[in-house]
Amino acid sequence: MEAVELRGGFVGAGRMAGGLARGLLRAGKVPASNILASAPSDKNLDAWRESGCRTTHCNLEVLQESTLVFLATKPHILPGVLQEIRPAVGPHHIVVSLVAGVTLQTLQRLLPAGTKVLRLMPNLPCVVQAGAMVFARGSGAGDGEAALLKSLLSSCGLCEEVPESYINIHTGLSGSGVAYVYLFAEALAEGAVKMGMPGSLASRIAAQTLLGAAKMILETGEHPAKLRGDVCTPGGTTIHALHQLEKGALRATVMNAVEAATNRACEMAED
């Protein structure tokens, strides 16, 4: 199935769904006229209409008009939504859940037997085609559905199929992780402002520093510790700065943050 033939639907039209849709549109994977989004009010739908997407207040209409359906509601709302759309779900549908904490087992229990269902965890940079996404497939989804989803979403950034047990870890590492990086970028820039650099310039340089460092990790394949060591010279500025970061327990604090977010994602799955 060619991507241009797809008719994609979003049940739920919040920030994450919008980010994913805009990533698909920017990459030219699906035309805006082939995307239909539903939400109970116009609050989130105006932005979709401005992008050329179609909108509705009827979740069933999304199922009737789409073959690839993304579920992007709040976790506590999803069971009621699945009960509503269940009669309209057919063998031609591919259902992809973006809902945090809702397992494939739960999705398969609440959808018709044999439904092609996958669970996806994106992150916000999908909107600028630089996201990091992982997905796991349910028992009804085969290689074709997995390949289609990966082909579509690779235009939005890194997209990997993983065991479902990794999804909560991905939430702690990357879904929430972008916020840790924003905090670090803010701190970098504020340090430069303290030393006399204008804030707007400091922010741009901090962002480019993070972008460049990340690109070197991806393109060289080197371990971050090796690249970090390459920057240090004996008695130089970098090793003095790194000593301060180690005294502040940066490494342990970041590891604790990933653990805390992962554990919270697991707790949400149990609620």
PDB file of C-alpha atoms in Angstrom:
ATOM      1  CA  MET A   1       0.000   0.000   0.000  1.00  0.00           C
ATOM      2  CA  GLU A   2       1.490   3.335  -1.037  1.00  0.00           C
ATOM      3  CA  ALA A   3       1.577   6.057   1.580  1.00  0.00           C
ATOM      4  CA  VAL A   4      -0.184   8.505  -0.761  1.00  0.00           C
ATOM      5  CA  GLU A   5      -3.197   6.170  -0.859  1.00  0.00           C
ATOM      6  CA  LEU A   6      -3.545   6.098   2.896  1.00  0.00           C
ATOM      7  CA  ARG A   7      -6.397   7.783   4.654  1.00  0.00           C
ATOM      8  CA  GLY A   8      -5.234   8.518   8.158  1.00  0.00           C
ATOM      9  CA  GLY A   9      -7.421   9.337  11.121  1.00  0.00           C
ATOM     10  CA  PHE A  10      -6.731  10.663  14.596  1.00  0.00           C
ATOM     11  CA  VAL A  11      -9.132  10.033  17.468  1.00  0.00           C
ATOM     12  CA  GLY A  12      -7.945  12.787  19.761  1.00  0.00           C
ATOM     13  CA  ALA A  13      -6.322  15.964  18.499  1.00  0.00           C
ATOM     14  CA  GLY A  14      -3.958  17.097  21.246  1.00  0.00           C
ATOM     15  CA  ARG A  15      -0.343  18.165  21.104  1.00  0.00           C
ATOM     16  CA  MET A  16       1.229  14.755  20.482  1.00  0.00           C
ATOM     17  CA  ALA A  17      -1.261  13.825  17.770  1.00  0.00           C
ATOM     18  CA  GLY A  18      -0.801  17.218  16.156  1.00  0.00           C
ATOM     19  CA  GLY A  19       2.973  16.911  16.280  1.00  0.00           C
ATOM     20  CA  LEU A  20       2.869  13.519  14.608  1.00  0.00           C
ATOM     21  CA  ALA A  21       0.442  14.704  11.929  1.00  0.00           C
ATOM     22  CA  ARG A  22       2.511  17.797  11.158  1.00  0.00           C
ATOM     23  CA  GLY A  23       5.596  15.617  10.842  1.00  0.00           C
ATOM     24  CA  LEU A  24       3.818  13.418   8.303  1.00  0.00           C
ATOM     25  CA  LEU A  25       2.617  16.472   6.398  1.00  0.00           C
ATOM     26  CA  ARG A  26       6.028  18.169   6.338  1.00  0.00           C
ATOM     27  CA  ALA A  27       7.598  14.998   4.999  1.00  0.00           C
ATOM     28  CA  GLY A  28       4.928  14.732   2.306  1.00  0.00           C
ATOM     29  CA  LYS A  29       3.975  11.208   3.386  1.00  0.00           C
ATOM     30  CA  VAL A  30       0.224  11.818   3.537  1.00  0.00           C
ATOM     31  CA  PRO A  31      -1.674  14.737   1.960  1.00  0.00           C
ATOM     32  CA  ALA A  32      -3.577  16.937   4.385  1.00  0.00           C
ATOM     33  CA  SER A  33      -6.858  16.140   2.649  1.00  0.00           C
ATOM     34  CA  ASN A  34      -6.365  12.474   3.601  1.00  0.00           C
ATOM     35  CA  ILE A  35      -6.125  13.215   7.325  1.00  0.00           C
ATOM     36  CA  LEU A  36      -9.218  13.423   9.516  1.00  0.00           C
ATOM     37  CA  ALA A  37      -9.044  14.331  13.205  1.00  0.00           C
ATOM     38  CA  SER A  38     -11.775  14.150  15.841  1.00  0.00           C
ATOM     39  CA  ALA A  39     -12.133  15.904  19.177  1.00  0.00           C
ATOM     40  CA  PRO A  40     -15.146  16.729  21.359  1.00  0.00           C
ATOM     41  CA  SER A  41     -14.734  20.497  20.852  1.00  0.00           C
ATOM     42  CA  ASP A  42     -13.093  22.911  18.435  1.00  0.00           C
ATOM     43  CA  LYS A  43     -10.412  23.855  20.982  1.00  0.00           C
ATOM     44  CA  ASN A  44      -7.730  21.640  19.416  1.00  0.00           C
ATOM     45  CA  LEU A  45      -9.195  21.320  15.930  1.00  0.00           C
ATOM     46  CA  ASP A  46      -8.559  24.837  14.647  1.00  0.00           C
ATOM     47  CA  ALA A  47      -4.850  24.136  14.174  1.00  0.00           C
ATOM     48  CA  TRP A  48      -5.649  20.994  12.190  1.00  0.00           C
ATOM     49  CA  ARG A  49      -7.952  22.925   9.863  1.00  0.00           C
ATOM     50  CA  GLU A  50      -5.248  25.566   9.368  1.00  0.00           C
ATOM     51  CA  SER A  51      -2.961  22.763   8.174  1.00  0.00           C
ATOM     52  CA  GLY A  52      -5.560  21.673   5.629  1.00  0.00           C
ATOM     53  CA  CYS A  53      -6.697  18.573   7.520  1.00  0.00           C
ATOM     54  CA  ARG A  54     -10.340  17.654   7.853  1.00  0.00           C
ATOM     55  CA  THR A  55     -11.973  17.616  11.293  1.00  0.00           C
ATOM     56  CA  THR A  56     -15.029  16.209  12.981  1.00  0.00           C
ATOM     57  CA  HIS A  57     -16.591  15.842  16.413  1.00  0.00           C
ATOM     58  CA  CYS A  58     -17.572  12.233  15.620  1.00  0.00           C
ATOM     59  CA  ASN A  59     -15.095   9.474  16.451  1.00  0.00           C
ATOM     60  CA  LEU A  60     -17.051   6.953  14.364  1.00  0.00           C
ATOM     61  CA  GLU A  61     -16.599   9.149  11.302  1.00  0.00           C
ATOM     62  CA  VAL A  62     -12.840   8.767  11.684  1.00  0.00           C
ATOM     63  CA  LEU A  63     -13.218   4.981  11.504  1.00  0.00           C
ATOM     64  CA  GLN A  64     -15.540   5.217   8.521  1.00  0.00           C
ATOM     65  CA  GLU A  65     -13.208   7.522   6.606  1.00  0.00           C
ATOM     66  CA  SER A  66      -9.792   6.086   7.530  1.00  0.00           C
ATOM     67  CA  THR A  67      -7.809   2.877   7.231  1.00  0.00           C
ATOM     68  CA  LEU A  68      -4.933   3.884   9.510  1.00  0.00           C
ATOM     69  CA  VAL A  69      -6.326   5.117  12.825  1.00  0.00           C
ATOM     70  CA  PHE A  70      -4.232   6.731  15.567  1.00  0.00           C
ATOM     71  CA  LEU A  71      -5.727   6.692  19.068  1.00  0.00           C
ATOM     72  CA  ALA A  72      -4.498   9.798  20.884  1.00  0.00           C
ATOM     73  CA  THR A  73      -6.890  10.385  23.769  1.00  0.00           C
ATOM     74  CA  LYS A  74      -6.154  10.809  27.462  1.00  0.00           C
ATOM     75  CA  PRO A  75      -5.657   7.414  29.168  1.00  0.00           C
ATOM     76  CA  HIS A  76      -8.777   7.670  31.354  1.00  0.00           C
ATOM     77  CA  ILE A  77     -10.938   8.470  28.320  1.00  0.00           C
ATOM     78  CA  LEU A  78      -9.714   5.654  26.084  1.00  0.00           C
ATOM     79  CA  PRO A  79     -11.870   2.755  27.406  1.00  0.00           C
ATOM     80  CA  GLY A  80     -15.054   4.698  26.654  1.00  0.00           C
ATOM     81  CA  VAL A  81     -13.758   5.692  23.224  1.00  0.00           C
ATOM     82  CA  LEU A  82     -12.891   2.085  22.384  1.00  0.00           C
ATOM     83  CA  GLN A  83     -16.361   0.962  23.440  1.00  0.00           C
ATOM     84  CA  GLU A  84     -17.816   3.626  21.130  1.00  0.00           C
ATOM     85  CA  ILE A  85     -15.717   2.786  18.058  1.00  0.00           C
ATOM     86  CA  ARG A  86     -15.538  -0.996  18.513  1.00  0.00           C
ATOM     87  CA  PRO A  87     -18.550  -1.752  16.255  1.00  0.00           C
ATOM     88  CA  ALA A  88     -16.922   0.212  13.406  1.00  0.00           C
ATOM     89  CA  VAL A  89     -13.486  -1.446  13.595  1.00  0.00           C
ATOM     90  CA  GLY A  90     -12.971  -3.902  10.750  1.00  0.00           C
ATOM     91  CA  PRO A  91     -10.238  -6.150   9.328  1.00  0.00           C
ATOM     92  CA  HIS A  92      -9.138  -3.376   6.949  1.00  0.00           C
ATOM     93  CA  HIS A  93      -8.219  -1.056   9.825  1.00  0.00           C
ATOM     94  CA  ILE A  94      -4.766  -0.618  11.331  1.00  0.00           C
ATOM     95  CA  VAL A  95      -5.160   0.827  14.822  1.00  0.00           C
ATOM     96  CA  VAL A  96      -2.168   2.569  16.398  1.00  0.00           C
ATOM     97  CA  SER A  97      -2.377   3.690  20.034  1.00  0.00           C
ATOM     98  CA  LEU A  98      -0.333   6.650  21.277  1.00  0.00           C
ATOM     99  CA  VAL A  99      -1.988   6.492  24.694  1.00  0.00           C
ATOM    100  CA  ALA A 100       0.484   6.318  27.568  1.00  0.00           C
ATOM    101  CA  GLY A 101       0.150   3.412  29.976  1.00  0.00           C
ATOM    102  CA  VAL A 102      -2.385   1.386  27.956  1.00  0.00           C
ATOM    103  CA  THR A 103      -0.972  -2.034  27.089  1.00  0.00           C
ATOM    104  CA  LEU A 104      -1.479  -4.093  23.954  1.00  0.00           C
ATOM    105  CA  GLN A 105      -3.283  -6.666  26.085  1.00  0.00           C
ATOM    106  CA  THR A 106      -5.823  -4.030  27.145  1.00  0.00           C
ATOM    107  CA  LEU A 107      -6.214  -2.700  23.609  1.00  0.00           C
ATOM    108  CA  GLN A 108      -6.780  -6.199  22.207  1.00  0.00           C
ATOM    109  CA  ARG A 109      -9.310  -6.968  24.930  1.00  0.00           C
ATOM    110  CA  LEU A 110     -11.334  -3.838  24.180  1.00  0.00           C
ATOM    111  CA  LEU A 111     -11.172  -4.111  20.373  1.00  0.00           C
ATOM    112  CA  PRO A 112     -12.631  -6.871  18.164  1.00  0.00           C
ATOM    113  CA  ALA A 113     -10.667 -10.119  18.073  1.00  0.00           C
ATOM    114  CA  GLY A 114      -7.943 -10.104  15.443  1.00  0.00           C
ATOM    115  CA  THR A 115      -7.735  -6.317  15.139  1.00  0.00           C
ATOM    116  CA  LYS A 116      -4.430  -5.134  13.694  1.00  0.00           C
ATOM    117  CA  VAL A 117      -3.279  -3.046  16.635  1.00  0.00           C
ATOM    118  CA  LEU A 118       0.098  -1.521  17.419  1.00  0.00           C
ATOM    119  CA  ARG A 119       1.295   0.578  20.325  1.00  0.00           C
ATOM    120  CA  LEU A 120       3.429   3.628  19.555  1.00  0.00           C
ATOM    121  CA  MET A 121       5.352   5.979  21.823  1.00  0.00           C
ATOM    122  CA  PRO A 122       6.526   9.115  20.004  1.00  0.00           C
ATOM    123  CA  ASN A 123       8.075  12.271  21.391  1.00  0.00           C
ATOM    124  CA  LEU A 124       7.426  15.928  20.679  1.00  0.00           C
ATOM    125  CA  PRO A 125      10.311  16.584  18.216  1.00  0.00           C
ATOM    126  CA  CYS A 126       8.346  14.524  15.676  1.00  0.00           C
ATOM    127  CA  VAL A 127       6.883  17.896  14.686  1.00  0.00           C
ATOM    128  CA  VAL A 128      10.274  18.966  13.296  1.00  0.00           C
ATOM    129  CA  GLN A 129      10.972  15.514  11.832  1.00  0.00           C
ATOM    130  CA  ALA A 130      13.571  14.799  14.521  1.00  0.00           C
ATOM    131  CA  GLY A 131      11.575  12.568  16.846  1.00  0.00           C
ATOM    132  CA  ALA A 132      12.500   9.313  18.535  1.00  0.00           C
ATOM    133  CA  MET A 133       9.729   6.728  18.396  1.00  0.00           C
ATOM    134  CA  VAL A 134       9.332   3.087  19.324  1.00  0.00           C
ATOM    135  CA  PHE A 135       6.434   0.773  18.613  1.00  0.00           C
ATOM    136  CA  ALA A 136       5.323  -2.755  19.421  1.00  0.00           C
ATOM    137  CA  ARG A 137       2.790  -4.834  17.539  1.00  0.00           C
ATOM    138  CA  GLY A 138      -0.140  -6.826  18.840  1.00  0.00           C
ATOM    139  CA  SER A 139      -0.861 -10.415  17.855  1.00  0.00           C
ATOM    140  CA  GLY A 140      -3.091  -9.356  14.954  1.00  0.00           C
ATOM    141  CA  ALA A 141      -0.516  -7.088  13.318  1.00  0.00           C
ATOM    142  CA  GLY A 142       1.953  -8.658  10.916  1.00  0.00           C
ATOM    143  CA  ASP A 143       5.151  -7.676   9.172  1.00  0.00           C
ATOM    144  CA  GLY A 144       3.238  -5.611   6.608  1.00  0.00           C
ATOM    145  CA  GLU A 145       1.612  -3.379   9.215  1.00  0.00           C
ATOM    146  CA  ALA A 146       4.896  -2.950  11.096  1.00  0.00           C
ATOM    147  CA  ALA A 147       6.750  -2.071   7.877  1.00  0.00           C
ATOM    148  CA  LEU A 148       4.067   0.435   6.864  1.00  0.00           C
ATOM    149  CA  LEU A 149       4.147   2.200  10.222  1.00  0.00           C
ATOM    150  CA  LYS A 150       7.947   2.307  10.248  1.00  0.00           C
ATOM    151  CA  SER A 151       8.039   3.634   6.676  1.00  0.00           C
ATOM    152  CA  LEU A 152       5.577   6.408   7.501  1.00  0.00           C
ATOM    153  CA  LEU A 153       7.111   7.438  10.795  1.00  0.00           C
ATOM    154  CA  SER A 154      10.755   7.250   9.758  1.00  0.00           C
ATOM    155  CA  SER A 155      10.073  10.556   8.020  1.00  0.00           C
ATOM    156  CA  CYS A 156       9.453  12.010  11.486  1.00  0.00           C
ATOM    157  CA  GLY A 157      12.759  10.819  12.945  1.00  0.00           C
ATOM    158  CA  LEU A 158      14.167   7.622  14.424  1.00  0.00           C
ATOM    159  CA  CYS A 159      11.559   4.849  14.505  1.00  0.00           C
ATOM    160  CA  GLU A 160      12.300   1.392  15.926  1.00  0.00           C
ATOM    161  CA  GLU A 161      10.219  -1.711  16.592  1.00  0.00           C
ATOM    162  CA  VAL A 162      10.832  -3.004  20.120  1.00  0.00           C
ATOM    163  CA  PRO A 163       9.402  -5.457  22.655  1.00  0.00           C
ATOM    164  CA  GLU A 164       6.480  -3.834  24.448  1.00  0.00           C
ATOM    165  CA  SER A 165       8.420  -3.917  27.728  1.00  0.00           C
ATOM    166  CA  TYR A 166      10.734  -1.238  26.323  1.00  0.00           C
ATOM    167  CA  ILE A 167       7.950   1.283  25.753  1.00  0.00           C
ATOM    168  CA  ASN A 168       7.789   2.522  29.352  1.00  0.00           C
ATOM    169  CA  ILE A 169      11.588   2.787  29.371  1.00  0.00           C
ATOM    170  CA  HIS A 170      11.393   4.844  26.176  1.00  0.00           C
ATOM    171  CA  THR A 171       8.940   7.138  27.936  1.00  0.00           C
ATOM    172  CA  GLY A 172      11.498   7.788  30.687  1.00  0.00           C
ATOM    173  CA  LEU A 173      14.391   8.080  28.251  1.00  0.00           C
ATOM    174  CA  SER A 174      12.926  10.049  25.367  1.00  0.00           C
ATOM    175  CA  GLY A 175       9.250  10.873  25.768  1.00  0.00           C
ATOM    176  CA  SER A 176       9.991  12.740  28.986  1.00  0.00           C
ATOM    177  CA  GLY A 177      13.666  13.034  28.108  1.00  0.00           C
ATOM    178  CA  VAL A 178      13.201  15.993  25.803  1.00  0.00           C
ATOM    179  CA  ALA A 179      12.214  18.020  28.869  1.00  0.00           C
ATOM    180  CA  TYR A 180      15.477  17.091  30.593  1.00  0.00           C
ATOM    181  CA  VAL A 181      17.367  18.292  27.523  1.00  0.00           C
ATOM    182  CA  TYR A 182      15.424  21.559  27.456  1.00  0.00           C
ATOM    183  CA  LEU A 183      16.311  22.089  31.110  1.00  0.00           C
ATOM    184  CA  PHE A 184      19.979  21.434  30.364  1.00  0.00           C
ATOM    185  CA  ALA A 185      19.884  23.815  27.383  1.00  0.00           C
ATOM    186  CA  GLU A 186      18.318  26.467  29.588  1.00  0.00           C
ATOM    187  CA  ALA A 187      21.028  25.998  32.216  1.00  0.00           C
ATOM    188  CA  LEU A 188      23.796  26.178  29.583  1.00  0.00           C
ATOM    189  CA  ALA A 189      22.424  29.439  28.236  1.00  0.00           C
ATOM    190  CA  GLU A 190      21.903  30.932  31.696  1.00  0.00           C
ATOM    191  CA  GLY A 191      25.506  30.143  32.551  1.00  0.00           C
ATOM    192  CA  ALA A 192      26.611  32.115  29.498  1.00  0.00           C
ATOM    193  CA  VAL A 193      24.259  34.976  30.406  1.00  0.00           C
ATOM    194  CA  LYS A 194      25.792  35.062  33.882  1.00  0.00           C
ATOM    195  CA  MET A 195      29.184  35.501  32.258  1.00  0.00           C
ATOM    196  CA  GLY A 196      27.950  38.379  30.071  1.00  0.00           C
ATOM    197  CA  MET A 197      26.550  36.940  26.827  1.00  0.00           C
ATOM    198  CA  PRO A 198      23.118  38.152  25.568  1.00  0.00           C
ATOM    199  CA  GLY A 199      20.358  35.644  26.276  1.00  0.00           C
ATOM    200  CA  SER A 200      19.094  35.150  22.716  1.00  0.00           C
ATOM    201  CA  LEU A 201      22.593  34.425  21.410  1.00  0.00           C
ATOM    202  CA  ALA A 202      23.338  32.111  24.331  1.00  0.00           C
ATOM    203  CA  SER A 203      20.142  30.133  23.690  1.00  0.00           C
ATOM    204  CA  ARG A 204      20.946  29.672  19.999  1.00  0.00           C
ATOM    205  CA  ILE A 205      24.490  28.538  20.742  1.00  0.00           C
ATOM    206  CA  ALA A 206      23.301  26.162  23.491  1.00  0.00           C
ATOM    207  CA  ALA A 207      20.779  24.573  21.117  1.00  0.00           C
ATOM    208  CA  GLN A 208      23.351  24.201  18.345  1.00  0.00           C
ATOM    209  CA  THR A 209      25.818  22.685  20.822  1.00  0.00           C
ATOM    210  CA  LEU A 210      23.279  20.015  21.790  1.00  0.00           C
ATOM    211  CA  LEU A 211      22.361  19.384  18.152  1.00  0.00           C
ATOM    212  CA  GLY A 212      25.989  19.034  17.104  1.00  0.00           C
ATOM    213  CA  ALA A 213      26.874  16.758  20.004  1.00  0.00           C
ATOM    214  CA  ALA A 214      23.895  14.495  19.261  1.00  0.00           C
ATOM    215  CA  LYS A 215      24.779  14.362  15.570  1.00  0.00           C
ATOM    216  CA  MET A 216      28.334  13.277  16.394  1.00  0.00           C
ATOM    217  CA  ILE A 217      27.031  10.413  18.561  1.00  0.00           C
ATOM    218  CA  LEU A 218      24.741   9.205  15.766  1.00  0.00           C
ATOM    219  CA  GLU A 219      27.153   9.649  12.889  1.00  0.00           C
ATOM    220  CA  THR A 220      30.384   8.420  14.488  1.00  0.00           C
ATOM    221  CA  GLY A 221      28.853   5.533  16.434  1.00  0.00           C
ATOM    222  CA  GLU A 222      31.258   6.318  19.256  1.00  0.00           C
ATOM    223  CA  HIS A 223      30.260   5.899  22.891  1.00  0.00           C
ATOM    224  CA  PRO A 224      29.439   9.272  24.500  1.00  0.00           C
ATOM    225  CA  ALA A 225      32.208   8.700  27.060  1.00  0.00           C
ATOM    226  CA  LYS A 226      34.777   8.428  24.245  1.00  0.00           C
ATOM    227  CA  LEU A 227      33.565  11.651  22.629  1.00  0.00           C
ATOM    228  CA  ARG A 228      33.533  13.395  26.007  1.00  0.00           C
ATOM    229  CA  GLY A 229      37.129  12.309  26.602  1.00  0.00           C
ATOM    230  CA  ASP A 230      38.133  13.659  23.182  1.00  0.00           C
ATOM    231  CA  VAL A 231      37.064  17.154  24.259  1.00  0.00           C
ATOM    232  CA  CYS A 232      39.132  17.123  27.440  1.00  0.00           C
ATOM    233  CA  THR A 233      42.763  18.213  27.568  1.00  0.00           C
ATOM    234  CA  PRO A 234      44.917  17.860  30.679  1.00  0.00           C
ATOM    235  CA  GLY A 235      44.371  20.829  32.959  1.00  0.00           C
ATOM    236  CA  GLY A 236      42.016  22.462  30.440  1.00  0.00           C
ATOM    237  CA  THR A 237      38.666  24.205  30.705  1.00  0.00           C
ATOM    238  CA  THR A 238      36.513  21.150  29.996  1.00  0.00           C
ATOM    239  CA  ILE A 239      37.886  18.885  32.715  1.00  0.00           C
ATOM    240  CA  HIS A 240      37.476  21.685  35.257  1.00  0.00           C
ATOM    241  CA  ALA A 241      33.849  22.114  34.173  1.00  0.00           C
ATOM    242  CA  LEU A 242      33.162  18.371  34.207  1.00  0.00           C
ATOM    243  CA  HIS A 243      34.502  18.192  37.761  1.00  0.00           C
ATOM    244  CA  GLN A 244      31.801  20.660  38.806  1.00  0.00           C
ATOM    245  CA  LEU A 245      29.102  18.596  37.054  1.00  0.00           C
ATOM    246  CA  GLU A 246      30.307  15.446  38.812  1.00  0.00           C
ATOM    247  CA  LYS A 247      30.281  17.262  42.166  1.00  0.00           C
ATOM    248  CA  GLY A 248      26.656  18.182  41.423  1.00  0.00           C
ATOM    249  CA  ALA A 249      25.852  14.514  40.713  1.00  0.00           C
ATOM    250  CA  LEU A 250      24.566  15.276  37.220  1.00  0.00           C
ATOM    251  CA  ARG A 251      25.033  11.703  36.008  1.00  0.00           C
ATOM    252  CA  ALA A 252      23.193  10.100  38.939  1.00  0.00           C
ATOM    253  CA  THR A 253      20.453  12.737  38.877  1.00  0.00           C
ATOM    254  CA  VAL A 254      19.715  12.140  35.189  1.00  0.00           C
ATOM    255  CA  MET A 255      19.682   8.371  35.719  1.00  0.00           C
ATOM    256  CA  ASN A 256      17.261   8.883  38.619  1.00  0.00           C
ATOM    257  CA  ALA A 257      15.049  11.032  36.395  1.00  0.00           C
ATOM    258  CA  VAL A 258      14.832   8.298  33.736  1.00  0.00           C
ATOM    259  CA  GLU A 259      14.036   5.754  36.447  1.00  0.00           C
ATOM    260  CA  ALA A 260      11.354   7.961  38.021  1.00  0.00           C
ATOM    261  CA  ALA A 261       9.597   8.632  34.709  1.00  0.00           C
ATOM    262  CA  THR A 262       9.777   4.945  33.721  1.00  0.00           C
ATOM    263  CA  ASN A 263       8.319   3.869  37.054  1.00  0.00           C
ATOM    264  CA  ARG A 264       5.528   6.403  36.743  1.00  0.00           C
ATOM    265  CA  ALA A 265       4.709   5.086  33.258  1.00  0.00           C
ATOM    266  CA  CYS A 266       4.515   1.572  34.738  1.00  0.00           C
ATOM    267  CA  GLU A 267       2.223   2.812  37.509  1.00  0.00           C
ATOM    268  CA  MET A 268      -0.066   4.431  34.941  1.00  0.00           C
ATOM    269  CA  ALA A 269      -0.329   1.086  33.138  1.00  0.00           C
ATOM    270  CA  GLU A 270      -1.482  -0.546  36.389  1.00  0.00           C
ATOM    271  CA  ASP A 271      -4.145   2.082  37.200  1.00  0.00           C
TER     272      ASP A 271
END
